[in-house]
């Protein structure tokens, strides 16, 4: 995968929330899973950090990190982004 900084540098990155945050009320910080559409033709996913047990089941590269989001948020965002792109 190409470096997206070559498309749009981080300092110029624009994040547009695809949908309202998906909160189930258990986040003490008030942060909720969210999907953002960027001006780099990519998406950024904010979600719950995977436990070590779950993370070990997936082979991540050193520069990758996994998060979990509700399935309904993913499906709704995919449908909305499909209409944008």
Coordinates of C-alpha atoms in Angstrom, one line a residue:
X1 CA 0.0 0.0 0.0
X2 CA 1.3 3.4 -0.9
X3 CA 2.1 6.0 1.7
X4 CA -0.9 8.2 1.9
X5 CA 1.2 11.2 3.1
X6 CA 2.4 11.4 -0.5
X7 CA -1.2 12.1 -1.5
X8 CA -2.1 14.6 1.2
X9 CA 0.4 15.4 4.0
X10 CA -0.9 14.8 7.6
X11 CA -0.9 18.6 8.3
X12 CA -3.4 19.0 5.5
X13 CA -5.6 16.0 6.4
X14 CA -9.4 16.7 6.5
X15 CA -11.6 14.4 8.5
X16 CA -15.3 14.3 7.8
X17 CA -17.4 12.1 10.1
X18 CA -19.4 9.7 7.9
X19 CA -22.2 9.2 10.5
X20 CA -23.0 10.5 14.0
X21 CA -20.9 8.7 16.7
X22 CA -22.1 5.2 17.7
X23 CA -22.2 5.2 21.5
X24 CA -23.6 2.5 23.6
X25 CA -23.1 4.5 26.8
X26 CA -20.1 2.5 28.2
X27 CA -17.3 4.9 27.3
X28 CA -16.1 6.8 30.3
X29 CA -14.3 9.3 28.1
X30 CA -17.3 10.1 26.0
X31 CA -15.5 8.9 22.9
X32 CA -17.4 6.6 20.6
X33 CA -16.7 4.4 17.6
X34 CA -16.6 6.5 14.5
X35 CA -15.6 6.3 10.9
X36 CA -14.1 9.3 9.1
X37 CA -13.8 9.9 5.4
X38 CA -10.6 11.8 4.5
X39 CA -9.4 14.0 1.7
X40 CA -6.9 11.2 0.9
X41 CA -9.6 8.9 -0.5
X42 CA -9.3 6.8 2.7
X43 CA -11.2 6.2 5.9
X44 CA -10.0 6.3 9.5
X45 CA -11.8 4.1 12.0
X46 CA -12.0 4.9 15.7
X47 CA -12.9 1.9 17.8
X48 CA -12.4 -0.2 20.8
X49 CA -8.8 -1.5 21.3
X50 CA -8.5 -5.2 20.8
X51 CA -7.6 -7.4 23.8
X52 CA -4.2 -9.1 23.6
X53 CA -6.0 -12.5 23.2
X54 CA -8.0 -11.2 20.1
X55 CA -5.0 -9.2 18.7
X56 CA -2.8 -12.4 18.7
X57 CA -5.3 -14.1 16.4
X58 CA -4.6 -11.5 13.7
X59 CA -1.2 -11.0 12.1
X60 CA -0.5 -7.3 12.2
X61 CA 2.5 -5.6 10.7
X62 CA 4.6 -3.4 13.0
X63 CA 2.9 -0.2 11.7
X64 CA -0.7 -1.6 12.0
X65 CA -3.2 -1.6 14.9
X66 CA -6.6 -3.3 15.1
X67 CA -9.8 -1.8 16.6
X68 CA -13.3 -3.2 16.9
X69 CA -16.4 -1.3 15.9
X70 CA -20.1 -2.3 15.9
X71 CA -21.1 -4.2 12.8
X72 CA -24.1 -1.8 12.3
X73 CA -21.8 1.2 12.2
X74 CA -19.5 -0.4 9.6
X75 CA -22.5 -1.4 7.4
X76 CA -24.1 2.0 7.6
X77 CA -20.9 3.8 6.9
X78 CA -20.1 1.5 4.0
X79 CA -23.4 2.3 2.4
X80 CA -23.0 6.0 2.9
X81 CA -19.4 6.1 1.6
X82 CA -20.5 4.0 -1.4
X83 CA -22.8 6.9 -2.3
X84 CA -20.0 9.5 -1.9
X85 CA -17.2 7.8 -3.9

